[in-house]
Amino acid sequence: MGRHAMSDQASPATRKFLVNLLAAMLGAGLFVFGFGAAWLVLRPQTGLIALAGALIAALLGFFGRPLHSLAERWVHHWLPRGRSEVDTRRILREYSLSLSSVLNQDLLASTAVGLISEALEIRRGYLFIVNHEKTDNQDIYSLRGSKGMGEGTSVAGSLRADSAIVQYFTQNRRPLNQQAIDTLPEMQAMAADEKSWFGDLKADLYIPVHAKDEWIGLLALGPKVSGKSFTEDDLWLLSTLADQTAVGLQNARLVESLMRVNNDFRRAYAALEQSNRRLEQSNRQLSRAHAQLEKLDRTKSDFIAISSHELRTPLTVIRGYSEMMKEDEIIMEDPARTKMVNAIHAGILRLHEIVDSMLDMASIDSRTMQLNLTPVSTYLLFQSVCENLKKPATDRNISLEIKDEVQNLPRVEADPDALRKVFHHLVINAIKYTPDGGKITIMGSATARGLRGFQDDGIELVVSDTGIGIDPAFQELIFTKFYQTGELALHSTGKTKFKGAGPGLGLSVSKGIVEAHGGLVWAESSGHDEELCPGSQFHVILPLKSERPVRWPNPSRGNPE
Ligand code: ADP
């Protein structure tokens, strides 16, 4: 270890006593000497002798402190204070114990400096916490430190990473003294501001503190009280204390970063709680709005159900009478009257159809639609629908073709009346939205499994036209009730005229019926173009075996897919 045990074992109390005794003796000696001299010179004037005695006493009082320091130095000189093995171990143990309980870097710095200064009897000292700060613009080591021994404010400095002294401290664990900084050739390259910063510290010795290979601290120590220089023993002790300081600093750093993380976490948690509260609030508002919407929708459905029901009875009566009037001989004889009655009858039929659709819609909305399931040939159904619509189609020179493959499709379990309505709406729409001279084709396929996620055995039917097509943005919306893309001004036109719009119920009723069978319906078209007429394809999937669907859709809210 290269250290030697010192022989002097004088306790601090003994040393203090000796210093005080020596100081008192020095004072007394000087007084006796001064008073004797005054007595010899001023012997005849006793009054002046007394005055001189008082003057000497006052001078001694004034120079009391330097006398005490002189006495201190002499005692240190005669009784040099060495450290025994026991002392060194005690210092190390006390140091490590004291530091282990300090978990704040600044507090640790001042505690460490205080302990070292006390143990080595040093006039002043600093422990700097070193941080390497590397950004795009600069690469520096910042030093933040608290003065020890209650000397007041904290000090800070910053050193460039390529500075000679930084190179020394990052690569060496050995202490460096101020004299080396002033004289060593490699230190001459140091920047003036860095040199003067070290000079201002008035420290004699610097001991770097390393954690593994990282330079994390710097102990700067002033001169000893005794005025003597640091011994090999002191340097060994200081290096060991620096290692312990490193452990303490690392712990404090860890705790501080944990506390930072904890604080960040708390802040994030508080923000999360706040946004949760906001979310709950908007959720409550949303569910209130949802409930209101549902209420509104129910009121609308109730209105449709009641009004269509109430309209149906008088309509049936009017329809009956209009049919009777059509066959009345007197009316038949008069062409003008016949024309009027025929128009009334056609209008009533149309009204009946609309009221029927409203009733269907109401039963779909209230989920009370009754399906009378029976094996149905979709080919025969399409044939009868096309037969009924043959006249309006030929009036507008539109061809209606059912492909042979439809004939070969297996029967499906369905309600034929309900399904007829679906096919009727699809074909009549195809006629309505196809210009004169166009073509409507009905195709079919016996394999529907896997299409649009359909999982059962079923068939696919497609009503394809050469009409104006549908913008992809509206291909789902057209299945919502009362939805039309056509102009309202055209509503009064005939139901099979080109673009003659209806009440906007046909597709939503069709969707309700198909889904009530457990099937799917959707539209495909490359877009809407009244010049180029890209055409539309309406696809219907029907299961071979119809069960009540698990999810009963509400067509007023659009496609649930
Ligand atoms: P409407 O009574 O208005 O025909 P629908 O529910 O049957 O009501 O149709 C809704 C809308 O879908 C129509 O207004 C029309 O814009 C569009 N549409 C339906 N079928 C076709 C088609 N074959 N070609 C182009 N557009 C269509």
Coordinates of C-alpha atoms and ligand atoms in Angstrom, one line a residue:
M1 CA 0.0 0.0 0.0
G2 CA 3.0 2.2 0.5
R3 CA 1.6 3.9 3.5
H4 CA 3.1 4.2 7.0
A5 CA 1.3 4.4 10.3
M6 CA 2.0 7.6 12.1
S7 CA 3.3 7.6 15.6
D8 CA 1.5 10.7 16.9
Q9 CA -1.7 9.7 18.6
A10 CA -2.5 13.1 20.3
S11 CA -6.3 13.6 20.5
P12 CA -8.0 16.7 19.0
A13 CA -8.8 17.9 22.6
T14 CA -5.1 17.7 23.6
R15 CA -4.1 19.5 20.4
K16 CA -6.6 22.2 21.0
F17 CA -5.3 22.6 24.6
L18 CA -1.7 22.8 23.4
V19 CA -2.6 25.4 20.7
N20 CA -4.5 27.6 23.2
L21 CA -1.7 27.2 25.8
L22 CA 1.0 28.1 23.3
A23 CA -1.1 31.1 22.1
A24 CA -1.6 32.3 25.7
M25 CA 2.1 31.9 26.4
L26 CA 3.0 33.8 23.3
G27 CA 0.7 36.6 24.3
A28 CA 2.0 36.7 27.8
G29 CA 5.6 36.6 26.6
L30 CA 5.0 39.5 24.2
F31 CA 3.2 41.5 27.0
V32 CA 6.0 40.9 29.5
F33 CA 8.6 41.8 26.9
G34 CA 6.7 45.0 25.8
F35 CA 5.9 46.0 29.3
G36 CA 9.5 45.5 30.5
A37 CA 10.8 47.6 27.6
A38 CA 8.3 50.4 28.4
W39 CA 9.3 50.3 32.0
L40 CA 13.0 50.6 31.2
V41 CA 12.4 53.6 28.9
L42 CA 9.7 55.4 30.8
R43 CA 10.7 54.6 34.4
P44 CA 10.3 58.1 36.0
Q45 CA 6.7 58.6 34.6
T46 CA 4.5 55.9 36.2
G47 CA 1.4 57.3 34.4
L48 CA 2.9 56.8 31.0
I49 CA 4.0 53.2 31.9
A50 CA 0.4 52.3 32.7
L51 CA -0.7 53.8 29.4
A52 CA 1.9 51.8 27.5
G53 CA 0.8 48.6 29.3
A54 CA -2.8 49.3 28.1
L55 CA -1.6 49.9 24.5
I56 CA 0.4 46.7 24.4
A57 CA -2.6 44.7 25.8
A58 CA -4.8 46.3 23.1
L59 CA -2.3 45.4 20.3
L60 CA -2.2 41.8 21.6
G61 CA -6.0 41.7 21.5
F62 CA -5.9 43.0 17.9
F63 CA -3.3 40.5 16.8
G64 CA -4.8 37.6 18.8
R65 CA -6.0 35.6 15.7
P66 CA -2.6 35.6 13.9
L67 CA -1.0 34.6 17.2
H68 CA -3.5 31.7 17.5
S69 CA -2.8 30.6 13.9
L70 CA 1.0 30.7 14.6
A71 CA 0.4 28.6 17.6
E72 CA -1.6 26.2 15.5
R73 CA 1.1 25.9 12.9
W74 CA 3.8 25.2 15.6
V75 CA 1.7 22.5 17.2
H76 CA 1.1 20.9 13.7
H77 CA 4.8 21.2 13.1
W78 CA 5.8 19.6 16.4
L79 CA 3.0 17.1 16.5
P80 CA 2.4 16.3 12.8
R81 CA -1.1 14.7 12.6
G82 CA -0.7 11.4 10.9
R83 CA -3.4 8.8 10.3
S84 CA -3.3 5.4 11.7
E85 CA -4.8 2.3 9.9
V86 CA -7.7 2.6 12.4
D87 CA -8.3 6.3 11.5
T88 CA -8.3 5.5 7.7
R89 CA -10.7 2.7 8.1
R90 CA -13.0 4.8 10.3
I91 CA -12.9 7.7 7.8
L92 CA -13.7 5.3 4.9
R93 CA -16.5 3.6 6.9
E94 CA -18.1 6.9 8.1
Y95 CA -17.8 8.3 4.6
S96 CA -19.5 5.3 2.9
L97 CA -22.2 5.2 5.6
S98 CA -23.0 8.9 5.3
L99 CA -23.1 8.9 1.5
S100 CA -25.2 5.7 1.3
S101 CA -28.2 7.6 2.9
V102 CA -28.0 10.6 0.6
L103 CA -30.0 10.2 -2.6
N104 CA -29.9 13.7 -3.9
Q105 CA -26.9 14.6 -6.1
D106 CA -26.5 18.2 -4.8
L107 CA -26.8 17.2 -1.2
L108 CA -24.4 14.3 -1.8
A109 CA -21.9 16.7 -3.3
S110 CA -21.9 19.0 -0.3
T111 CA -21.9 16.1 2.2
A112 CA -19.0 14.4 0.5
V113 CA -16.9 17.6 0.4
G114 CA -17.8 18.4 4.0
L115 CA -16.6 15.0 5.1
I116 CA -13.4 15.0 3.1
S117 CA -12.5 18.5 4.2
E118 CA -13.0 17.5 7.8
A119 CA -11.1 14.3 7.5
L120 CA -8.1 15.8 5.8
E121 CA -8.3 19.2 7.4
I122 CA -8.7 21.1 4.1
R123 CA -9.6 24.8 3.9
R124 CA -12.2 24.4 1.0
G125 CA -13.4 21.9 -1.5
Y126 CA -15.9 21.2 -4.2
L127 CA -17.5 18.2 -5.7
F128 CA -18.6 18.8 -9.3
I129 CA -21.2 16.6 -10.9
V130 CA -20.0 16.2 -14.5
N131 CA -22.4 15.7 -17.5
H132 CA -21.4 15.0 -21.0
E133 CA -23.7 17.1 -23.3
K134 CA -23.5 16.3 -26.9
T135 CA -25.7 18.0 -29.5
D136 CA -25.3 18.8 -33.2
N137 CA -23.7 22.2 -32.4
Q138 CA -21.6 21.4 -29.4
D139 CA -19.8 18.7 -27.4
I140 CA -19.1 19.8 -23.9
Y141 CA -18.7 18.5 -20.3
S142 CA -20.7 20.6 -17.9
L143 CA -19.6 20.8 -14.3
R144 CA -22.2 21.6 -11.6
G145 CA -21.0 21.8 -8.0
S146 CA -21.8 22.9 -4.5
K147 CA -19.1 24.4 -2.4
G148 CA -18.4 22.4 0.7
M149 CA -17.9 23.6 4.2
G150 CA -20.8 26.1 4.0
E151 CA -18.9 28.5 1.7
G152 CA -22.1 29.6 0.0
T153 CA -23.3 29.6 -3.5
S154 CA -22.9 26.8 -6.1
V155 CA -20.4 27.1 -8.9
A156 CA -20.7 25.8 -12.5
G157 CA -18.5 25.6 -15.5
S158 CA -18.2 24.0 -18.9
L159 CA -15.3 22.4 -20.7
R160 CA -14.9 21.6 -24.3
A161 CA -14.7 17.8 -25.0
D162 CA -11.5 18.2 -26.9
S163 CA -9.8 20.3 -24.2
A164 CA -6.5 18.9 -22.8
I165 CA -7.8 18.8 -19.3
V166 CA -11.0 16.9 -20.3
Q167 CA -8.8 14.4 -22.1
Y168 CA -6.8 13.9 -18.9
F169 CA -9.8 13.5 -16.7
T170 CA -11.7 11.1 -19.0
Q171 CA -8.6 8.9 -19.5
N172 CA -7.0 9.1 -16.0
R173 CA -8.1 8.2 -12.5
R174 CA -5.0 9.8 -11.0
P175 CA -5.2 13.1 -9.1
L176 CA -3.9 16.2 -10.8
N177 CA -2.6 19.3 -9.0
Q178 CA -3.0 23.0 -9.9
Q179 CA 0.7 23.3 -10.4
A180 CA 0.5 20.6 -13.2
I181 CA -2.2 22.6 -14.9
D182 CA -0.1 25.7 -14.8
T183 CA 3.1 24.1 -16.0
L184 CA 2.6 20.9 -17.9
P185 CA 3.3 21.4 -21.7
E186 CA 0.2 19.5 -22.8
M187 CA -2.0 21.8 -20.6
Q188 CA -0.7 24.9 -22.3
A189 CA -3.2 24.3 -25.1
M190 CA -6.1 24.8 -22.7
A191 CA -8.4 27.7 -23.6
A192 CA -7.9 30.9 -21.5
D193 CA -11.4 30.8 -20.0
E194 CA -11.0 27.2 -18.9
K195 CA -7.7 28.0 -17.3
S196 CA -9.0 31.0 -15.5
W197 CA -12.0 29.0 -14.3
F198 CA -9.7 26.5 -12.6
G199 CA -7.6 29.3 -11.3
D200 CA -10.7 31.0 -9.7
L201 CA -11.4 27.8 -7.8
K202 CA -8.2 28.3 -5.8
A203 CA -7.9 24.6 -5.4
D204 CA -4.6 22.7 -5.0
L205 CA -5.7 19.2 -6.1
Y206 CA -8.2 17.7 -8.5
I207 CA -9.4 14.1 -8.2
P208 CA -11.6 12.7 -11.1
V209 CA -14.6 10.5 -10.1
H210 CA -15.2 7.7 -12.5
A211 CA -18.1 5.3 -12.8
K212 CA -16.9 2.4 -15.0
D213 CA -15.3 4.3 -17.8
E214 CA -17.4 7.4 -17.6
W215 CA -16.1 10.6 -16.0
I216 CA -19.0 11.7 -13.7
G217 CA -17.5 13.9 -11.1
L218 CA -14.5 16.0 -10.0
L219 CA -13.3 16.7 -6.5
A220 CA -11.4 20.0 -6.2
L221 CA -9.7 20.5 -2.9
G222 CA -8.0 23.6 -1.5
P223 CA -4.9 23.7 0.7
K224 CA -4.6 22.0 4.0
V225 CA -5.1 24.0 7.2
S226 CA -1.6 23.0 8.2
G227 CA -0.2 24.6 5.0
K228 CA 1.5 21.3 4.3
S229 CA 1.2 19.6 0.9
F230 CA -0.8 16.4 0.3
T231 CA 1.0 13.2 1.2
E232 CA 1.0 9.9 -0.7
D233 CA -1.2 8.6 2.0
D234 CA -3.7 11.5 1.4
L235 CA -3.8 10.8 -2.3
W236 CA -4.5 7.1 -1.7
L237 CA -7.3 7.9 0.7
L238 CA -8.7 10.5 -1.7
S239 CA -8.7 8.1 -4.6
T240 CA -10.6 5.5 -2.5
L241 CA -13.0 8.2 -1.4
A242 CA -13.5 9.2 -5.0
D243 CA -14.5 5.6 -5.8
Q244 CA -17.0 5.6 -3.0
T245 CA -18.3 8.9 -4.2
A246 CA -18.8 7.4 -7.7
V247 CA -21.1 4.7 -6.2
G248 CA -23.0 7.4 -4.2
L249 CA -23.4 9.6 -7.3
Q250 CA -24.6 6.7 -9.4
N251 CA -27.2 5.8 -6.8
A252 CA -28.4 9.4 -6.5
R253 CA -28.5 9.7 -10.3
L254 CA -30.5 6.5 -10.5
V255 CA -32.9 7.6 -7.9
E256 CA -33.3 11.0 -9.5
S257 CA -34.0 9.5 -12.9
L258 CA -36.5 7.1 -11.3
M259 CA -38.2 10.1 -9.6
R260 CA -38.3 11.9 -13.0
V261 CA -39.8 8.8 -14.6
N262 CA -42.3 8.6 -11.8
N263 CA -43.2 12.3 -12.2
D264 CA -43.6 11.9 -15.9
F265 CA -45.7 8.9 -15.3
R266 CA -47.9 10.8 -12.8
R267 CA -48.3 13.7 -15.2
A268 CA -49.2 11.2 -18.1
Y269 CA -51.6 9.4 -15.8
A270 CA -53.3 12.7 -14.8
A271 CA -53.6 13.7 -18.5
L272 CA -55.0 10.3 -19.2
E273 CA -57.6 10.6 -16.4
Q274 CA -58.6 14.0 -17.7
S275 CA -59.1 12.7 -21.3
N276 CA -60.9 9.8 -19.9
R277 CA -63.3 12.1 -18.1
R278 CA -63.8 14.1 -21.3
L279 CA -64.3 10.9 -23.2
E280 CA -66.9 9.8 -20.7
Q281 CA -68.6 13.1 -21.0
S282 CA -68.8 13.0 -24.8
N283 CA -69.9 9.4 -24.5
R284 CA -72.8 10.4 -22.3
Q285 CA -73.6 13.2 -24.8
L286 CA -73.4 10.7 -27.7
S287 CA -75.6 8.2 -26.0
R288 CA -78.1 11.0 -25.3
A289 CA -78.0 12.0 -28.9
H290 CA -78.3 8.3 -29.9
A291 CA -81.3 7.8 -27.7
Q292 CA -82.9 10.9 -29.2
L293 CA -82.2 9.6 -32.7
E294 CA -83.7 6.3 -31.9
K295 CA -86.7 8.0 -30.5
L296 CA -87.0 10.0 -33.6
D297 CA -86.6 7.0 -35.8
R298 CA -89.3 5.1 -33.8
T299 CA -91.6 8.1 -34.1
K300 CA -91.0 8.0 -37.9
S301 CA -91.6 4.3 -38.1
D302 CA -94.7 4.6 -36.0
F303 CA -96.0 7.4 -38.2
I304 CA -95.4 5.3 -41.3
A305 CA -97.0 2.2 -39.8
I306 CA -100.1 4.1 -38.6
S307 CA -100.6 6.3 -41.7
S308 CA -100.1 3.5 -44.2
H309 CA -102.5 1.3 -42.2
E310 CA -105.0 4.1 -42.1
L311 CA -104.6 4.9 -45.8
R312 CA -104.9 1.3 -46.9
T313 CA -108.6 0.9 -46.0
P314 CA -110.0 3.9 -47.8
L315 CA -107.7 3.2 -50.7
T316 CA -109.1 -0.4 -51.1
V317 CA -112.6 1.1 -51.2
I318 CA -111.6 3.7 -53.8
R319 CA -109.8 1.1 -55.8
G320 CA -112.9 -1.2 -55.8
Y321 CA -115.1 1.6 -57.0
S322 CA -112.6 2.8 -59.7
E323 CA -112.6 -0.8 -61.0
M324 CA -116.4 -0.8 -61.1
M325 CA -116.4 2.5 -62.8
K326 CA -114.0 1.2 -65.5
E327 CA -116.5 -1.5 -66.3
D328 CA -119.5 0.8 -66.2
E329 CA -121.2 0.8 -69.6
I330 CA -122.2 4.5 -69.6
I331 CA -118.6 5.5 -68.8
M332 CA -117.2 3.1 -71.4
E333 CA -119.4 4.7 -74.1
D334 CA -117.8 8.1 -73.5
P335 CA -114.1 8.1 -74.4
A336 CA -113.3 11.2 -72.4
R337 CA -114.8 9.7 -69.3
T338 CA -113.1 6.4 -69.9
K339 CA -109.8 8.2 -70.1
M340 CA -110.4 10.1 -66.8
V341 CA -111.5 6.9 -65.0
N342 CA -108.4 5.0 -66.3
A343 CA -106.2 7.7 -65.1
I344 CA -107.9 7.6 -61.6
H345 CA -107.5 3.9 -61.5
A346 CA -103.8 4.0 -62.5
G347 CA -103.1 6.6 -59.9
I348 CA -104.9 4.5 -57.2
L349 CA -102.8 1.5 -58.2
R350 CA -99.6 3.5 -57.8
L351 CA -100.8 4.9 -54.5
H352 CA -101.6 1.3 -53.3
E353 CA -98.2 0.2 -54.3
I354 CA -96.5 3.0 -52.3
V355 CA -98.7 2.4 -49.3
D356 CA -97.8 -1.3 -49.5
S357 CA -94.1 -0.4 -49.6
M358 CA -94.6 1.8 -46.5
L359 CA -96.4 -1.1 -44.7
D360 CA -93.5 -3.4 -45.6
M361 CA -91.0 -0.9 -44.4
A362 CA -93.0 -0.5 -41.1
S363 CA -93.0 -4.3 -40.6
I364 CA -89.2 -4.5 -41.4
D365 CA -88.5 -1.6 -39.0
S366 CA -90.6 -3.2 -36.2
R367 CA -89.1 -6.6 -37.0
T368 CA -92.5 -8.1 -37.3
M369 CA -92.4 -9.2 -41.0
Q370 CA -93.9 -12.6 -41.3
L371 CA -92.2 -14.9 -43.9
N372 CA -94.2 -17.9 -45.2
L373 CA -91.3 -20.1 -46.3
T374 CA -91.7 -22.5 -49.1
P375 CA -89.4 -23.9 -51.9
V376 CA -89.4 -21.2 -54.6
S377 CA -88.1 -21.2 -58.2
T378 CA -86.4 -17.8 -58.6
Y379 CA -86.6 -18.3 -62.4
L380 CA -90.4 -18.6 -62.4
L381 CA -90.6 -15.5 -60.1
F382 CA -88.4 -13.5 -62.4
Q383 CA -90.4 -14.7 -65.4
S384 CA -93.7 -13.5 -63.9
V385 CA -92.1 -10.1 -62.8
C386 CA -90.7 -9.6 -66.3
E387 CA -94.1 -10.5 -67.8
N388 CA -95.8 -7.8 -65.7
L389 CA -93.2 -5.2 -66.7
K390 CA -93.0 -6.3 -70.4
K391 CA -95.2 -3.5 -71.6
P392 CA -93.4 -0.5 -70.0
A393 CA -90.1 -2.1 -71.1
T394 CA -91.2 -2.6 -74.7
D395 CA -92.8 0.9 -74.7
R396 CA -89.2 2.2 -74.2
N397 CA -87.6 -0.3 -76.5
I398 CA -85.7 -1.9 -73.6
S399 CA -85.0 -5.7 -73.8
L400 CA -85.5 -8.0 -70.8
E401 CA -83.6 -11.2 -70.9
I402 CA -83.4 -14.0 -68.3
K403 CA -80.3 -16.1 -68.9
D404 CA -80.8 -19.9 -69.2
E405 CA -78.5 -20.5 -66.2
V406 CA -81.2 -19.0 -63.9
Q407 CA -83.6 -21.8 -65.0
N408 CA -81.1 -24.4 -63.7
L409 CA -80.7 -22.8 -60.3
P410 CA -81.8 -24.9 -57.3
R411 CA -85.0 -23.7 -55.5
V412 CA -84.6 -21.7 -52.4
E413 CA -86.6 -21.7 -49.2
A414 CA -88.3 -18.3 -49.3
D415 CA -91.5 -16.3 -49.1
P416 CA -92.6 -16.0 -52.7
D417 CA -94.7 -12.8 -52.3
A418 CA -91.9 -11.1 -50.4
L419 CA -89.3 -12.2 -53.0
R420 CA -91.5 -11.1 -55.9
K421 CA -91.4 -7.6 -54.4
V422 CA -87.6 -7.7 -54.3
F423 CA -87.3 -8.8 -58.0
H424 CA -90.0 -6.3 -59.0
H425 CA -88.2 -3.4 -57.4
L426 CA -84.9 -4.4 -59.0
V427 CA -86.3 -4.8 -62.5
I428 CA -88.5 -1.7 -62.4
N429 CA -85.5 0.3 -61.2
A430 CA -83.4 -1.1 -64.0
I431 CA -86.1 0.0 -66.5
K432 CA -86.3 3.4 -64.8
Y433 CA -82.6 4.2 -64.8
T434 CA -81.9 2.8 -68.3
P435 CA -82.3 5.1 -71.4
D436 CA -84.6 3.9 -74.2
G437 CA -83.2 1.1 -76.3
G438 CA -81.2 -0.3 -73.4
K439 CA -80.8 -3.9 -72.2
I440 CA -81.6 -5.6 -68.9
T441 CA -80.2 -9.0 -68.2
I442 CA -80.9 -11.4 -65.3
M443 CA -78.1 -13.8 -64.5
G444 CA -77.6 -16.4 -61.8
S445 CA -75.0 -18.7 -60.2
A446 CA -75.4 -21.7 -57.9
T447 CA -72.3 -20.9 -55.8
A448 CA -72.6 -18.0 -53.5
R449 CA -70.5 -19.4 -50.6
G450 CA -67.6 -17.1 -49.8
L451 CA -69.0 -14.1 -51.6
R452 CA -68.9 -11.0 -49.3
G453 CA -68.4 -13.3 -46.4
F454 CA -71.5 -15.4 -47.1
Q455 CA -71.0 -18.7 -45.3
D456 CA -74.0 -20.9 -46.3
D457 CA -75.0 -22.8 -49.4
G458 CA -77.0 -20.4 -51.6
I459 CA -77.5 -18.9 -55.0
E460 CA -76.5 -15.6 -56.5
L461 CA -78.8 -13.5 -58.8
V462 CA -77.7 -10.4 -60.7
V463 CA -80.0 -7.8 -62.3
S464 CA -77.7 -6.0 -64.8
D465 CA -78.7 -3.0 -66.9
T466 CA -77.1 -0.6 -69.4
G467 CA -78.3 2.4 -67.5
I468 CA -76.8 5.6 -66.1
G469 CA -75.0 3.7 -63.3
I470 CA -74.4 4.7 -59.6
D471 CA -71.6 6.7 -58.1
P472 CA -69.6 4.4 -55.8
A473 CA -70.1 6.9 -53.0
F474 CA -73.9 6.3 -53.1
Q475 CA -73.8 2.5 -53.6
E476 CA -74.6 1.8 -49.9
L477 CA -76.7 4.9 -49.2
I478 CA -79.3 4.0 -51.8
F479 CA -80.4 1.1 -49.6
T480 CA -81.4 3.5 -46.8
K481 CA -85.1 4.3 -46.7
F482 CA -86.3 7.5 -48.5
Y483 CA -82.9 7.9 -50.1
Q484 CA -82.8 9.0 -53.7
T485 CA -80.1 10.4 -55.9
G486 CA -82.6 11.6 -58.4
E487 CA -84.1 15.1 -58.6
L488 CA -87.2 15.7 -56.5
A489 CA -88.7 17.6 -59.4
L490 CA -89.1 14.3 -61.2
H491 CA -91.2 12.6 -58.5
S492 CA -94.4 13.1 -60.2
T493 CA -93.3 11.4 -63.5
G494 CA -94.5 7.9 -64.3
K495 CA -92.9 5.0 -62.4
T496 CA -91.3 3.4 -65.4
K497 CA -90.3 6.6 -67.3
F498 CA -86.5 7.3 -67.7
K499 CA -85.2 8.6 -64.3
G500 CA -88.8 8.8 -63.0
A501 CA -88.1 8.8 -59.3
G502 CA -90.2 7.1 -56.7
P503 CA -90.5 7.6 -52.9
G504 CA -87.1 6.0 -52.2
L505 CA -88.4 2.9 -50.5
G506 CA -87.9 0.1 -53.1
L507 CA -84.3 -0.7 -52.3
S508 CA -84.6 -0.4 -48.5
V509 CA -87.7 -2.7 -48.6
S510 CA -85.7 -5.1 -50.9
K511 CA -82.8 -5.1 -48.5
G512 CA -85.0 -5.7 -45.5
I513 CA -86.7 -8.7 -47.2
V514 CA -83.5 -10.3 -48.5
E515 CA -81.8 -9.9 -45.0
A516 CA -84.9 -11.3 -43.3
H517 CA -84.2 -14.4 -45.4
G518 CA -80.6 -14.5 -44.2
G519 CA -79.3 -13.2 -47.6
L520 CA -77.3 -10.2 -48.9
V521 CA -78.0 -7.5 -51.5
W522 CA -75.6 -4.9 -52.9
A523 CA -75.0 -2.7 -55.9
E524 CA -72.0 -2.5 -58.2
S525 CA -71.3 0.1 -60.9
S526 CA -68.2 1.8 -62.2
G527 CA -69.9 5.2 -61.7
H528 CA -72.7 7.5 -62.7
D529 CA -72.6 8.8 -66.3
E530 CA -75.8 9.7 -68.1
E531 CA -73.9 10.0 -71.5
L532 CA -71.8 6.9 -71.4
C533 CA -74.2 4.8 -69.4
P534 CA -71.8 2.4 -67.6
G535 CA -74.8 0.4 -66.2
S536 CA -75.4 -1.1 -62.8
Q537 CA -75.5 -4.6 -61.4
F538 CA -77.7 -5.5 -58.4
H539 CA -76.5 -8.7 -56.7
V540 CA -78.8 -10.8 -54.5
I541 CA -77.6 -13.8 -52.5
L542 CA -80.2 -16.1 -51.0
P543 CA -79.5 -19.1 -48.8
L544 CA -80.9 -22.5 -50.0
K545 CA -82.3 -23.0 -46.5
S546 CA -83.7 -19.9 -45.0
E547 CA -83.4 -19.5 -41.2
R548 CA -84.3 -16.5 -39.3
P549 CA -81.1 -14.4 -39.4
V550 CA -79.2 -14.0 -36.2
R551 CA -78.9 -10.3 -36.8
W552 CA -82.1 -8.5 -37.9
P553 CA -80.9 -5.4 -39.6
N554 CA -82.5 -2.0 -39.4
P555 CA -82.6 -0.7 -43.0
S556 CA -83.1 2.9 -41.8
R557 CA -79.4 2.9 -40.6
G558 CA -77.9 1.7 -43.8
N559 CA -75.9 -1.4 -44.5
P560 CA -74.7 -3.1 -41.3
E561 CA -71.8 -4.7 -43.1
Ligands
ADP1 P1 -86.9 5.1 -55.9 O1 -88.3 5.0 -55.4 O2 -86.3 6.5 -55.9 O3 -86.5 4.3 -57.1 P2 -85.2 3.1 -54.7 O4 -85.0 2.8 -53.3 O5 -85.8 2.0 -55.5 O6 -86.1 4.4 -54.7 O7 -83.9 3.6 -55.3 C1 -83.1 4.5 -54.6 C2 -82.2 5.3 -55.6 O8 -81.2 4.3 -56.1 C3 -82.8 5.8 -56.8 O9 -83.3 7.1 -56.5 C4 -81.7 5.8 -57.8 O10 -81.0 7.0 -57.7 C5 -80.8 4.7 -57.4 N1 -81.0 3.5 -58.2 C6 -81.7 2.4 -58.0 N2 -81.6 1.5 -58.9 C7 -80.8 2.0 -59.9 C8 -80.3 1.5 -61.2 N3 -80.6 0.3 -61.7 N4 -79.5 2.3 -61.9 C9 -79.1 3.5 -61.4 N5 -79.6 4.1 -60.2 C10 -80.4 3.3 -59.4

